[in-house]
Amino acid sequence: MKMCKSILLIVLVLILAAPVSAATVPVISPQASQYLSFYGAEIEEVSSAEFKVTFTVQGTGTMDKLGVSSITVYRSMDGSNWSIWFTDTTSSGMTITNRSTYRASIYYDGDPGVYYQAKVGFFAEQDGNADSSYVFTNIIQLG
Amino acid sequence: MNNNKRSLRYPFLEKLSTEDLEDIIRADLEGPDLDYTLVSEASHILSMRRCNGDGESETDAAWDRFQKLYNTSDGRDKSLYDISDELAELEDEFDMPEKTQKPKKQNWRRIAAAAVAVLVLALTVVPPTVGAVSIFTIIGQWTDEIFSFGSNHSTSQPTLNNTQEAATYSHEGLEQFAAAVKGAGINIEVVPKWLPEEYKFVNIESYVETDEAILTAIFEANGKQLLISISNPAKFYLYEKDESSVEEYRVNGVTHFFMKNMDRNQVVWRVGEVECCINGSLNIEEMQKVIDSIYLGEISK
């Protein structure tokens, strides 16, 4: 009986250990990409009433069009209950043409004390074909 | 209360005791279905009795019976239903500790052992689809689809570019790129000094601000481009990759991660606060040679 318990304990430990390692990888969107090489985004406080979303994206070469297709901003009063505040698809500076790499910041007004996070959708387009992906940024609270 | 009274198809039910009515309902539930109206009326009469408090007198009678028949002096401290034998059998079957034992210490020992096992496994066992490097200094993590550095901290020892010797580059574009990188305040050996001869320099793209920079050199051969990117400080980038394994290549104290993204090979590494990436159609041997060339003259694998 004790042997059975030991085996069960080891199995339980193995089951528990696996997601601990996996959970550290913030994978958002799967699959290899024909046109996207890497990307990342972060949200930063500019002032107590303004923040910026900065993104970087690189294609697998010089792309016809490169950048972000959307920035969805989430906000929360308490840091745990979130709601979509708005989705930005039209700000200038979200895309660029004939570049391999693009980095830019988009600025937004916010409210002091409120938490913000963004979901940034990337894309790379070449010869009429495109790949897309997205990441969630870090979370900030405006001061 | 009589407002709820209705004409019954089976008036005799009203003369039955509550127990008899319950027996009828139980028989319907457990055995073959009885007449629906019979069961319904039995149920109705029961509920009416409960509403009228008729059940209270029966409860009192039952309590009196219990006191008289079972709560006797020779039954003090005994269970109404003696299950001590069954309990003993259960304890034997499940190897339960004796009541006199103090299991707390044993439990703590088990918890401590489990905690150690979890810690060791978390540091050493890695799920098949996820990779991680170095038990105590995780700097690269990957799945079947994505590669990323887990944090903004690298433990690789940077090789400072303090030598005054002029490096020799196979391509003028590489030399230009090295100058641009140095101009952006990055004084670490990160630019290759060699590329296959067929690659021609295209241009350099740079985003340089006061506190951060990302520079990309583009080369091209046979219509396919090769990109060398340097970011300072390192950002939390996600690198696209396919399901093929990530290979580590350690040169000069720096671990370089080789991976494939469809038909392209990609190598990613961090040194100090700088994150670097080369991706193109070079084969693995060529990529290794490109990496080796970064540290020419000071290679220590």
Tab-separated table of C-alpha atoms in Angstrom, chain B residues 133 142 147 241 244-250 255-260 266-268 284 288:
chain	number	residue	atom	x	y	z
B	133	VAL	CA	18.321	26.315	-20.688
B	142	TRP	CA	10.741	27.685	-26.377
B	147	PHE	CA	11.241	31.039	-28.876
B	241	LYS	CA	9.911	28.962	-35.143
B	244	SER	CA	12.018	21.322	-35.016
B	245	SER	CA	14.293	21.305	-32.012
B	246	VAL	CA	16.299	24.240	-30.763
B	247	GLU	CA	20.040	23.609	-30.793
B	248	GLU	CA	22.423	25.372	-28.473
B	249	TYR	CA	25.780	26.522	-29.645
B	250	ARG	CA	28.091	27.930	-27.006
B	255	THR	CA	24.842	30.416	-25.659
B	256	HIS	CA	23.436	30.819	-29.152
B	257	PHE	CA	20.082	29.220	-29.956
B	258	PHE	CA	19.628	27.767	-33.421
B	259	MET	CA	16.114	27.151	-34.703
B	260	LYS	CA	14.179	26.925	-37.934
B	266	GLN	CA	17.545	31.569	-37.285
B	267	VAL	CA	20.010	32.061	-34.459
B	268	VAL	CA	19.187	34.126	-31.387
B	284	ILE	CA	23.575	25.311	-40.000
B	288	GLN	CA	27.909	28.459	-37.038
